[in-house]
Short mmCIF file of C-alpha atoms and ligand atoms in Angstrom, two decimals:
data_model
loop_
_atom_site.label_atom_id
_atom_site.label_comp_id
_atom_site.label_asym_id
_atom_site.label_seq_id
_atom_site.Cartn_x
_atom_site.Cartn_y
_atom_site.Cartn_z
CA MET A 1 -49.33 28.56 29.51
CA ARG A 2 -49.66 24.80 30.11
CA ASP A 3 -46.61 22.79 31.15
CA ILE A 4 -45.42 21.35 27.85
CA ARG A 5 -44.38 17.97 29.25
CA GLU A 6 -47.87 16.47 29.20
CA GLN A 7 -48.34 17.56 25.59
CA VAL A 8 -45.02 15.99 24.55
CA ARG A 9 -45.87 12.75 26.33
CA ASN A 10 -49.25 12.74 24.56
CA GLY A 11 -47.64 13.28 21.18
CA GLU A 12 -49.17 16.74 20.62
CA TYR A 13 -45.64 18.12 20.20
CA SER A 14 -42.61 16.07 19.17
CA PHE A 15 -39.62 15.17 21.31
CA GLU A 16 -37.45 16.82 18.64
CA SER A 17 -39.10 20.17 19.26
CA PHE A 18 -38.83 19.59 22.99
CA LEU A 19 -35.06 19.19 22.56
CA ILE A 20 -34.95 22.73 21.16
CA GLN A 21 -37.49 24.45 23.39
CA GLY A 22 -37.26 22.48 26.63
CA GLN A 23 -39.78 23.40 29.28
CA ASN A 24 -41.68 26.64 29.10
CA VAL A 25 -42.80 26.34 32.70
CA SER A 26 -40.40 25.01 35.29
CA LYS A 27 -40.70 24.73 39.01
CA SER A 28 -36.93 25.20 39.17
CA TRP A 29 -37.05 28.75 37.93
CA ASP A 30 -39.68 31.08 36.58
CA TYR A 31 -38.16 32.05 33.27
CA ASP A 32 -41.38 32.82 31.50
CA HIS A 33 -39.82 35.97 30.11
CA HIS A 34 -36.47 34.53 29.10
CA VAL A 35 -36.12 33.08 25.63
CA VAL A 36 -32.90 31.36 26.72
CA PRO A 37 -32.92 29.66 30.13
CA PRO A 38 -30.80 31.71 32.51
CA ILE A 39 -27.54 30.56 34.06
CA SER A 40 -27.43 30.52 37.82
CA SER A 41 -24.13 31.04 39.55
CA SER A 42 -24.54 31.32 43.29
CA SER A 43 -22.86 28.86 45.65
CA THR A 44 -25.17 29.82 48.51
CA TYR A 45 -28.63 31.38 48.89
CA ARG A 46 -30.12 34.00 51.17
CA LEU A 47 -32.73 32.48 53.49
CA SER A 48 -35.46 34.89 54.51
CA SER A 49 -36.03 33.14 57.85
CA ALA A 50 -34.65 30.32 59.95
CA GLU A 51 -37.92 28.52 59.29
CA ARG A 52 -37.36 28.72 55.53
CA GLY A 53 -33.84 27.31 55.97
CA ALA A 54 -35.17 24.40 58.02
CA MET A 55 -37.92 23.78 55.46
CA GLY A 56 -35.38 23.81 52.64
CA PHE A 57 -33.29 21.11 54.31
CA GLY A 58 -36.41 19.07 54.99
CA GLU A 59 -37.70 19.23 51.42
CA PHE A 60 -34.41 19.02 49.56
CA PRO A 61 -34.18 15.20 49.18
CA HIS A 62 -37.53 14.87 47.40
CA PRO A 63 -38.37 18.01 45.42
CA SER A 64 -40.83 16.17 43.20
CA ASP A 65 -43.14 15.81 46.23
CA THR A 66 -43.70 19.56 46.39
CA ASP A 67 -45.39 21.74 43.82
CA HIS A 68 -43.56 24.95 44.63
CA THR A 69 -40.16 26.26 43.57
CA PRO A 70 -37.45 24.45 45.55
CA ILE A 71 -36.03 26.34 48.51
CA TYR A 72 -32.48 26.75 47.27
CA ILE A 73 -29.91 26.60 50.05
CA TYR A 74 -26.50 25.71 48.65
CA GLU A 75 -25.38 24.76 45.14
CA ARG A 76 -24.13 21.31 46.10
CA LEU A 77 -27.68 20.45 47.24
CA ASP A 78 -29.68 22.00 44.40
CA ASP A 79 -29.31 24.57 41.66
CA PRO A 80 -31.95 26.06 39.32
CA THR A 81 -30.07 25.63 36.03
CA ARG A 82 -29.11 22.06 36.92
CA GLY A 83 -32.72 21.44 37.95
CA MET A 84 -34.00 22.53 34.54
CA LEU A 85 -31.55 20.20 32.80
CA GLU A 86 -32.65 17.33 35.05
CA GLU A 87 -36.33 17.93 34.28
CA ASN A 88 -35.68 17.97 30.53
CA LEU A 89 -33.52 14.85 30.51
CA ALA A 90 -35.98 12.92 32.67
CA LEU A 91 -38.68 13.61 30.09
CA LEU A 92 -36.45 12.75 27.12
CA GLU A 93 -35.51 9.37 28.62
CA GLY A 94 -39.05 8.70 29.86
CA GLY A 95 -37.94 8.59 33.53
CA GLU A 96 -39.65 9.91 36.64
CA ILE A 97 -36.64 11.72 38.09
CA ALA A 98 -33.09 12.70 37.12
CA VAL A 99 -30.13 13.63 39.30
CA ALA A 100 -27.06 15.25 37.71
CA PHE A 101 -23.47 14.77 38.82
CA SER A 102 -20.14 16.44 38.15
CA THR A 103 -18.96 13.66 35.79
CA GLY A 104 -20.26 10.48 34.20
CA MET A 105 -18.13 8.44 36.62
CA ALA A 106 -19.68 10.27 39.58
CA ALA A 107 -23.14 9.37 38.22
CA ILE A 108 -22.17 5.69 37.83
CA SER A 109 -20.61 5.59 41.31
CA ALA A 110 -23.74 7.14 42.82
CA ALA A 111 -26.18 4.80 41.07
CA LEU A 112 -24.19 1.77 42.24
CA GLY A 113 -23.53 3.42 45.63
CA ILE A 114 -27.21 3.68 46.52
CA LEU A 115 -28.03 0.13 45.40
CA LEU A 116 -25.14 -1.94 46.73
CA GLU A 117 -23.72 -2.62 50.16
CA ARG A 118 -21.19 -4.98 51.73
CA GLY A 119 -21.96 -8.59 50.87
CA ASP A 120 -23.97 -7.75 47.74
CA LYS A 121 -23.15 -8.87 44.24
CA LEU A 122 -23.24 -6.91 40.98
CA VAL A 123 -23.55 -8.68 37.63
CA ALA A 124 -21.94 -6.62 34.86
CA HIS A 125 -21.41 -7.07 31.16
CA GLN A 126 -17.75 -7.81 30.46
CA THR A 127 -17.21 -5.00 27.96
CA LEU A 128 -17.43 -1.59 29.61
CA TYR A 129 -15.74 1.81 29.55
CA GLY A 130 -12.27 1.45 31.16
CA CYS A 131 -12.93 3.56 34.27
CA THR A 132 -16.28 1.84 34.91
CA HIS A 133 -14.45 -1.48 34.70
CA SER A 134 -11.79 -0.11 37.05
CA LEU A 135 -14.44 1.09 39.54
CA MET A 136 -15.83 -2.44 39.55
CA THR A 137 -12.51 -4.25 39.85
CA ASN A 138 -10.51 -1.85 42.06
CA TRP A 139 -13.00 -0.09 44.31
CA LEU A 140 -16.30 -1.94 44.74
CA PRO A 141 -14.54 -5.11 46.00
CA ARG A 142 -12.80 -3.02 48.68
CA ASN A 143 -16.23 -2.28 50.07
CA GLY A 144 -17.10 -5.96 50.13
CA ILE A 145 -19.09 -5.92 46.88
CA GLU A 146 -18.47 -8.80 44.50
CA VAL A 147 -18.63 -8.10 40.77
CA ASP A 148 -19.31 -10.92 38.37
CA PHE A 149 -18.42 -10.02 34.77
CA VAL A 150 -20.43 -12.05 32.28
CA ASP A 151 -21.24 -11.98 28.59
CA LEU A 152 -24.80 -10.67 28.58
CA THR A 153 -25.09 -11.27 24.84
CA HIS A 154 -25.31 -14.99 25.67
CA GLU A 155 -28.68 -16.25 26.69
CA GLY A 156 -28.61 -18.36 29.78
CA VAL A 157 -25.64 -16.73 31.58
CA LEU A 158 -27.96 -15.08 34.07
CA ALA A 159 -29.29 -18.28 35.59
CA GLU A 160 -25.77 -19.06 36.74
CA ALA A 161 -24.65 -15.51 37.56
CA ILE A 162 -27.62 -14.32 39.60
CA ASP A 163 -28.00 -15.50 43.16
CA LYS A 164 -29.65 -14.19 46.31
CA ARG A 165 -26.91 -11.63 46.82
CA THR A 166 -27.33 -10.07 43.34
CA LYS A 167 -28.66 -6.52 43.76
CA ALA A 168 -28.07 -4.98 40.32
CA ILE A 169 -27.19 -5.66 36.68
CA TYR A 170 -25.00 -3.16 34.82
CA LEU A 171 -24.26 -2.72 31.13
CA GLU A 172 -23.62 -0.39 28.24
CA THR A 173 -25.46 -0.79 24.94
CA PRO A 174 -23.78 -0.09 22.58
CA SER A 175 -20.74 -1.01 24.64
CA ASN A 176 -17.60 1.08 24.73
CA PRO A 177 -15.58 0.47 22.60
CA THR A 178 -16.78 -2.56 20.61
CA LEU A 179 -20.37 -1.39 19.92
CA GLU A 180 -21.74 -4.71 21.15
CA LEU A 181 -25.48 -4.53 21.90
CA ILE A 182 -27.50 -6.10 24.68
CA ASP A 183 -31.14 -6.95 24.00
CA LEU A 184 -32.77 -5.02 26.84
CA SER A 185 -36.28 -6.42 26.64
CA ALA A 186 -34.93 -9.99 26.46
CA LEU A 187 -32.67 -9.22 29.43
CA ARG A 188 -35.58 -7.80 31.42
CA THR A 189 -37.65 -10.91 30.74
CA ALA A 190 -34.77 -13.18 31.77
CA VAL A 191 -34.15 -11.21 34.98
CA ASP A 192 -37.86 -11.13 35.80
CA ALA A 193 -37.99 -14.91 35.59
CA ILE A 194 -35.34 -15.09 38.33
CA ASP A 195 -36.05 -12.02 40.48
CA PRO A 196 -38.10 -9.08 39.16
CA THR A 197 -36.84 -6.77 41.91
CA ILE A 198 -33.29 -6.68 40.50
CA PRO A 199 -32.71 -3.32 38.80
CA ILE A 200 -31.01 -3.07 35.41
CA LEU A 201 -28.69 -0.08 34.93
CA VAL A 202 -27.88 0.99 31.38
CA ASP A 203 -25.15 3.44 30.42
CA ASN A 204 -26.72 5.11 27.36
CA THR A 205 -23.82 7.48 26.69
CA PHE A 206 -23.04 6.19 23.19
CA ALA A 207 -26.62 6.25 21.91
CA THR A 208 -28.19 9.21 23.81
CA PRO A 209 -31.99 9.40 24.19
CA TYR A 210 -32.08 10.52 20.56
CA CYS A 211 -31.03 7.05 19.36
CA GLN A 212 -32.47 4.85 22.10
CA ARG A 213 -34.48 5.06 25.33
CA PRO A 214 -33.53 2.08 27.53
CA LEU A 215 -36.28 2.63 30.12
CA SER A 216 -38.86 1.89 27.44
CA HIS A 217 -37.14 -1.48 26.86
CA GLY A 218 -37.19 -2.53 30.51
CA ALA A 219 -34.15 -0.86 32.10
CA THR A 220 -34.64 0.56 35.60
CA PHE A 221 -31.99 3.29 35.44
CA VAL A 222 -30.33 5.15 32.59
CA ILE A 223 -26.95 6.77 33.10
CA HIS A 224 -25.13 9.25 30.89
CA SER A 225 -21.82 10.92 30.74
CA LEU A 226 -23.05 14.41 29.82
CA THR A 227 -19.47 15.11 28.78
CA LYS A 228 -20.10 13.31 25.48
CA ASN A 229 -22.93 13.57 22.94
CA LEU A 230 -25.32 15.40 25.24
CA ASN A 231 -22.94 18.32 25.62
CA GLY A 232 -21.68 17.72 22.11
CA PHE A 233 -19.06 20.45 21.98
CA GLY A 234 -16.45 19.07 24.36
CA THR A 235 -16.64 21.97 26.79
CA GLU A 236 -18.06 20.38 29.97
CA LEU A 237 -17.83 17.37 32.26
CA GLY A 238 -21.04 15.99 33.68
CA GLY A 239 -23.16 12.93 34.35
CA ILE A 240 -26.77 12.05 35.09
CA VAL A 241 -28.83 9.20 36.54
CA ILE A 242 -32.46 8.89 35.43
CA GLY A 243 -34.86 6.45 37.05
CA PRO A 244 -37.82 5.80 39.32
CA LYS A 245 -38.95 8.38 41.86
CA GLN A 246 -38.44 5.96 44.75
CA TYR A 247 -34.66 6.48 44.36
CA GLU A 248 -34.76 10.27 44.18
CA GLU A 249 -34.06 10.79 47.86
CA ALA A 250 -31.14 8.34 48.01
CA LEU A 251 -29.52 9.79 44.87
CA ARG A 252 -29.82 13.37 46.07
CA MET A 253 -28.55 12.52 49.56
CA TYR A 254 -25.64 10.58 48.07
CA ARG A 255 -24.77 13.52 45.82
CA LYS A 256 -25.00 15.94 48.75
CA ASP A 257 -22.71 13.87 50.96
CA PHE A 258 -20.16 12.59 48.44
CA GLY A 259 -20.26 16.03 46.88
CA ALA A 260 -19.98 15.36 43.14
CA SER A 261 -22.73 17.80 42.09
CA LEU A 262 -22.94 19.18 38.57
CA SER A 263 -22.36 22.92 38.74
CA GLY A 264 -25.01 25.22 37.30
CA LYS A 265 -22.35 26.65 34.99
CA SER A 266 -21.67 23.21 33.49
CA ALA A 267 -25.38 22.35 33.27
CA TRP A 268 -26.09 25.48 31.26
CA PRO A 269 -24.20 24.68 28.01
CA VAL A 270 -25.81 21.23 27.92
CA LEU A 271 -29.23 22.82 28.37
CA VAL A 272 -28.71 25.71 25.97
CA TYR A 273 -26.47 24.27 23.23
CA GLY A 274 -26.20 20.50 23.74
CA LEU A 275 -29.84 19.39 23.84
CA PRO A 276 -31.18 21.81 21.20
CA SER A 277 -28.53 20.68 18.70
CA LEU A 278 -28.60 16.96 19.60
CA ALA A 279 -31.01 15.75 16.90
CA ILE A 280 -29.46 17.70 14.07
CA ARG A 281 -25.92 16.75 15.12
CA LEU A 282 -26.72 13.07 15.36
CA GLN A 283 -28.66 12.99 12.10
CA ARG A 284 -25.67 14.39 10.23
CA GLN A 285 -23.13 12.32 12.17
CA GLN A 286 -25.05 9.09 11.52
CA THR A 287 -25.06 9.72 7.80
CA SER A 288 -21.32 10.40 7.90
CA ALA A 289 -20.64 7.41 10.19
CA LEU A 290 -22.33 5.07 7.72
CA GLN A 291 -20.32 6.46 4.82
CA ILE A 292 -17.09 6.13 6.79
CA ALA A 293 -17.97 2.61 7.99
CA GLN A 294 -18.67 1.55 4.38
CA TYR A 295 -15.37 3.02 3.26
CA LEU A 296 -13.46 1.23 6.03
CA GLU A 297 -15.25 -2.03 5.35
CA LYS A 298 -13.82 -2.12 1.83
CA HIS A 299 -10.29 -1.19 2.89
CA SER A 300 -7.72 -3.95 2.45
CA LEU A 301 -5.97 -3.15 5.76
CA VAL A 302 -9.18 -3.35 7.80
CA ARG A 303 -10.39 -6.74 9.03
CA ARG A 304 -13.73 -5.80 10.50
CA VAL A 305 -15.86 -2.72 11.11
CA TYR A 306 -18.43 -2.58 13.91
CA TYR A 307 -21.13 -0.01 13.25
CA PRO A 308 -24.79 -0.79 14.01
CA GLY A 309 -25.83 0.94 10.78
CA LEU A 310 -23.88 -1.49 8.56
CA ARG A 311 -25.66 -4.42 6.96
CA SER A 312 -22.76 -6.62 8.08
CA PHE A 313 -23.15 -5.61 11.75
CA PRO A 314 -23.44 -8.93 13.64
CA GLN A 315 -26.42 -7.71 15.70
CA ARG A 316 -28.10 -5.79 12.93
CA LYS A 317 -31.61 -7.06 13.73
CA LEU A 318 -31.31 -6.09 17.37
CA ALA A 319 -29.88 -2.70 16.40
CA GLN A 320 -32.89 -2.07 14.21
CA LYS A 321 -35.27 -3.09 16.97
CA GLN A 322 -33.66 -1.16 19.81
CA MET A 323 -31.99 1.89 18.28
CA ARG A 324 -34.75 4.19 17.10
CA ASP A 325 -35.04 7.97 17.19
CA PHE A 326 -38.09 9.79 18.55
CA GLU A 327 -39.82 9.47 15.16
CA GLY A 328 -39.18 5.73 14.98
CA ASN A 329 -36.37 5.91 12.40
CA PHE A 330 -33.37 3.60 12.71
CA ALA A 331 -30.73 5.55 14.66
CA PRO A 332 -27.40 3.71 14.82
CA GLY A 333 -25.41 6.61 16.34
CA ASN A 334 -22.08 8.24 15.65
CA MET A 335 -19.59 5.76 17.15
CA LEU A 336 -17.69 3.10 15.30
CA TYR A 337 -14.96 0.60 16.05
CA PHE A 338 -12.70 -1.22 13.60
CA GLU A 339 -9.83 -3.65 13.66
CA LEU A 340 -6.79 -3.60 11.43
CA ASP A 341 -6.20 -6.80 9.50
CA PHE A 342 -3.01 -7.94 11.23
CA ALA A 343 -2.18 -10.46 13.90
CA GLU A 344 -2.06 -9.07 17.45
CA GLU A 345 1.60 -7.88 17.71
CA GLU A 346 1.74 -6.49 14.22
CA GLY A 347 -1.75 -5.08 14.61
CA ALA A 348 -0.74 -3.21 17.76
CA ARG A 349 2.34 -1.78 16.00
CA ASN A 350 0.35 -0.68 12.98
CA CYS A 351 -2.33 0.81 15.15
CA ARG A 352 0.30 3.03 16.76
CA ALA A 353 1.67 3.93 13.32
CA MET A 354 -1.74 4.96 12.12
CA LEU A 355 -2.51 7.04 15.20
CA ASP A 356 0.91 8.69 15.26
CA PHE A 357 0.51 9.65 11.63
CA ALA A 358 -2.95 11.04 12.36
CA ALA A 359 -1.60 13.05 15.31
CA ASP A 360 1.04 14.60 13.04
CA ASN A 361 -0.96 15.10 9.87
CA ALA A 362 -4.74 14.75 10.13
CA TYR A 363 -6.84 17.91 10.12
CA CYS A 364 -10.38 16.55 10.55
CA MET A 365 -9.56 13.71 12.92
CA THR A 366 -7.98 14.40 16.31
CA LEU A 367 -6.06 11.81 18.32
CA ALA A 368 -7.86 12.24 21.64
CA VAL A 369 -9.98 10.29 24.12
CA SER A 370 -13.60 11.22 24.85
CA LEU A 371 -16.31 11.13 22.19
CA GLY A 372 -19.54 12.61 20.96
CA GLN A 373 -18.25 16.01 19.91
CA VAL A 374 -18.58 18.13 16.81
CA ARG A 375 -14.95 17.20 16.07
CA THR A 376 -14.03 13.69 14.96
CA LEU A 377 -11.91 11.91 17.58
CA ILE A 378 -9.82 8.76 17.12
CA GLU A 379 -8.11 6.62 19.75
CA SER A 380 -6.80 3.17 20.63
CA PRO A 381 -8.88 1.67 23.48
CA VAL A 382 -6.14 -0.78 24.45
CA LEU A 383 -3.52 1.96 24.75
CA MET A 384 -5.80 4.65 26.18
CA THR A 385 -9.41 4.52 27.44
CA HIS A 386 -9.33 0.81 28.28
CA SER A 387 -5.64 0.45 29.16
CA GLY A 388 -6.54 -0.31 32.80
CA LEU A 389 -8.07 -3.63 31.78
CA GLY A 390 -4.79 -5.43 31.13
CA ALA A 391 -4.28 -8.03 28.41
CA GLU A 392 -6.41 -10.81 29.84
CA GLN A 393 -9.44 -8.69 30.69
CA ALA A 394 -9.21 -6.84 27.38
CA ALA A 395 -9.26 -10.16 25.54
CA ALA A 396 -12.30 -11.28 27.59
CA ALA A 397 -13.98 -8.00 26.65
CA LYS A 398 -13.15 -8.72 22.97
CA ILE A 399 -11.06 -5.54 22.68
CA SER A 400 -8.30 -6.14 20.18
CA ARG A 401 -4.83 -4.59 20.22
CA ALA A 402 -5.47 -3.77 16.59
CA GLY A 403 -8.76 -2.04 17.45
CA ILE A 404 -9.49 1.62 16.86
CA ARG A 405 -12.44 3.69 18.14
CA LEU A 406 -13.77 6.55 16.07
CA SER A 407 -16.24 9.19 17.22
CA VAL A 408 -17.62 10.80 14.09
CA GLY A 409 -17.98 14.58 14.20
CA LEU A 410 -19.65 17.16 12.00
CA GLU A 411 -16.88 17.70 9.47
CA ASN A 412 -17.48 16.93 5.81
CA PRO A 413 -17.32 13.09 5.74
CA SER A 414 -15.07 13.15 2.66
CA ASP A 415 -12.48 15.03 4.68
CA ILE A 416 -12.66 12.49 7.49
CA ILE A 417 -12.27 9.68 4.94
CA ARG A 418 -9.31 11.52 3.41
CA ASP A 419 -7.59 11.69 6.81
CA LEU A 420 -8.41 8.05 7.55
CA SER A 421 -7.11 6.97 4.19
CA MET A 422 -3.82 8.83 4.67
CA ALA A 423 -3.45 7.42 8.18
CA LEU A 424 -4.09 3.87 6.96
CA ASN A 425 -1.53 4.31 4.20
CA ALA A 426 1.00 5.43 6.83
CA ILE A 427 1.10 1.83 8.02
CA ARG A 428 3.27 1.27 4.95
CA ILE A 429 5.59 4.23 5.67
CA PRO A 430 8.72 2.96 7.46
CA GLU A 431 9.08 6.12 9.58
CA TYR A 432 5.70 5.37 11.23
CA SER A 433 5.57 1.61 11.14
CA ILE A 434 8.65 0.75 13.17
C1 PLP B 501 -19.66 4.93 28.04
C2 PLP B 501 -19.06 5.87 29.04
N1 PLP B 501 -19.62 5.97 30.26
C3 PLP B 501 -19.12 6.80 31.20
C4 PLP B 501 -18.00 7.57 30.96
C5 PLP B 501 -17.47 8.45 32.04
O1 PLP B 501 -17.82 9.76 31.83
P1 PLP B 501 -16.99 11.01 32.40
O2 PLP B 501 -15.71 11.07 31.66
O3 PLP B 501 -17.91 12.15 32.18
O4 PLP B 501 -16.77 10.72 33.86
C6 PLP B 501 -17.40 7.51 29.70
C7 PLP B 501 -16.21 8.32 29.42
O5 PLP B 501 -15.54 8.17 28.41
C8 PLP B 501 -17.94 6.63 28.73
O6 PLP B 501 -17.39 6.51 27.50
#
């Protein structure tokens, strides 16, 4: 049977079907006779000769240069189940290679780790996931790397931010938590005008390749936390970097030596349950997210709702241009952010009231961090995921103390709205609002 990847790229079969079936022929493992890809669970591998061991070490950093099954040596270096996931995700994002890590943060650290060294500068969008922001403010500077946070939604900031030392540009679109979008093709054009060799790294965790493929808009690397939508069920931690083949060796060497490899056991649920259910989950969640966003938009206690699918979304045109599923339909995703209609102090108090009530009483909405699961999750970025930013940086990132992030799950949307409505009403209950 022919390798399916060429046929998918040519449009003979759809990406949606590829999500379900994955590859029928894989160099990583001959599973011609398995309907479900097998799970590998072996930390080390028998080597039939010293020569084979030596060959394995020699070939390991660049497996895409060989046409035979990799010589597996040790799980931290390479693993068949992880390899199959990497091959599938590379195709879905339209990248040449993919390297999977034990968490999303490990993937981000590795991508930046191979590109930046002492004396270099990173330009990053100012609104980012809290731990990514912390990596850039607490750890990169220790290694002599300067990070310049800018507002990439503003045209013209790059001319000032980029200088000879700039070696990478980093962003999320949509950003966590405010759902702000960055126009990737406009960014690529602006960067090219200054220095076309500067890579653009995009964290596509919120959108997933189902809703948007940043490489096709000019990004150099795509990064995901596999922990989120791509796993979808909240059972695994993982991360992945997808990009050009020229970086394959560095990424795999970095993973080998820093050691944050995705285990085969954690790759397997993403491969077997996460990807095949991705399209159907997101289709349903998007429909629900729009309904919920429209409900919240009309609520008297809500000042503003940020959901790319809403007509009122400030970057609606860009959302429609950039966020498209494999069939070309508008795909605004399953994440939304809203702000309560109170001034900062009161807003913060009422936000706590709402979340405390939800923790005690909601059935279809769980107070928890993380996102992209079959269960609806609600949280306060300022108190939780983005608490490391501090007041000043949170304000610069436009994250309000009255802001709430919602990851819409697969429950009946009326039930989610019921829980939201009760939680919003709790703002008026003295027991919760003090
Ligand atoms: C946008 C984004 N990127 C990266 C991460 C980090 O992923 P992980 O928790 O798998 O390390 C997260 C986690 O919440 C995230 O929301």
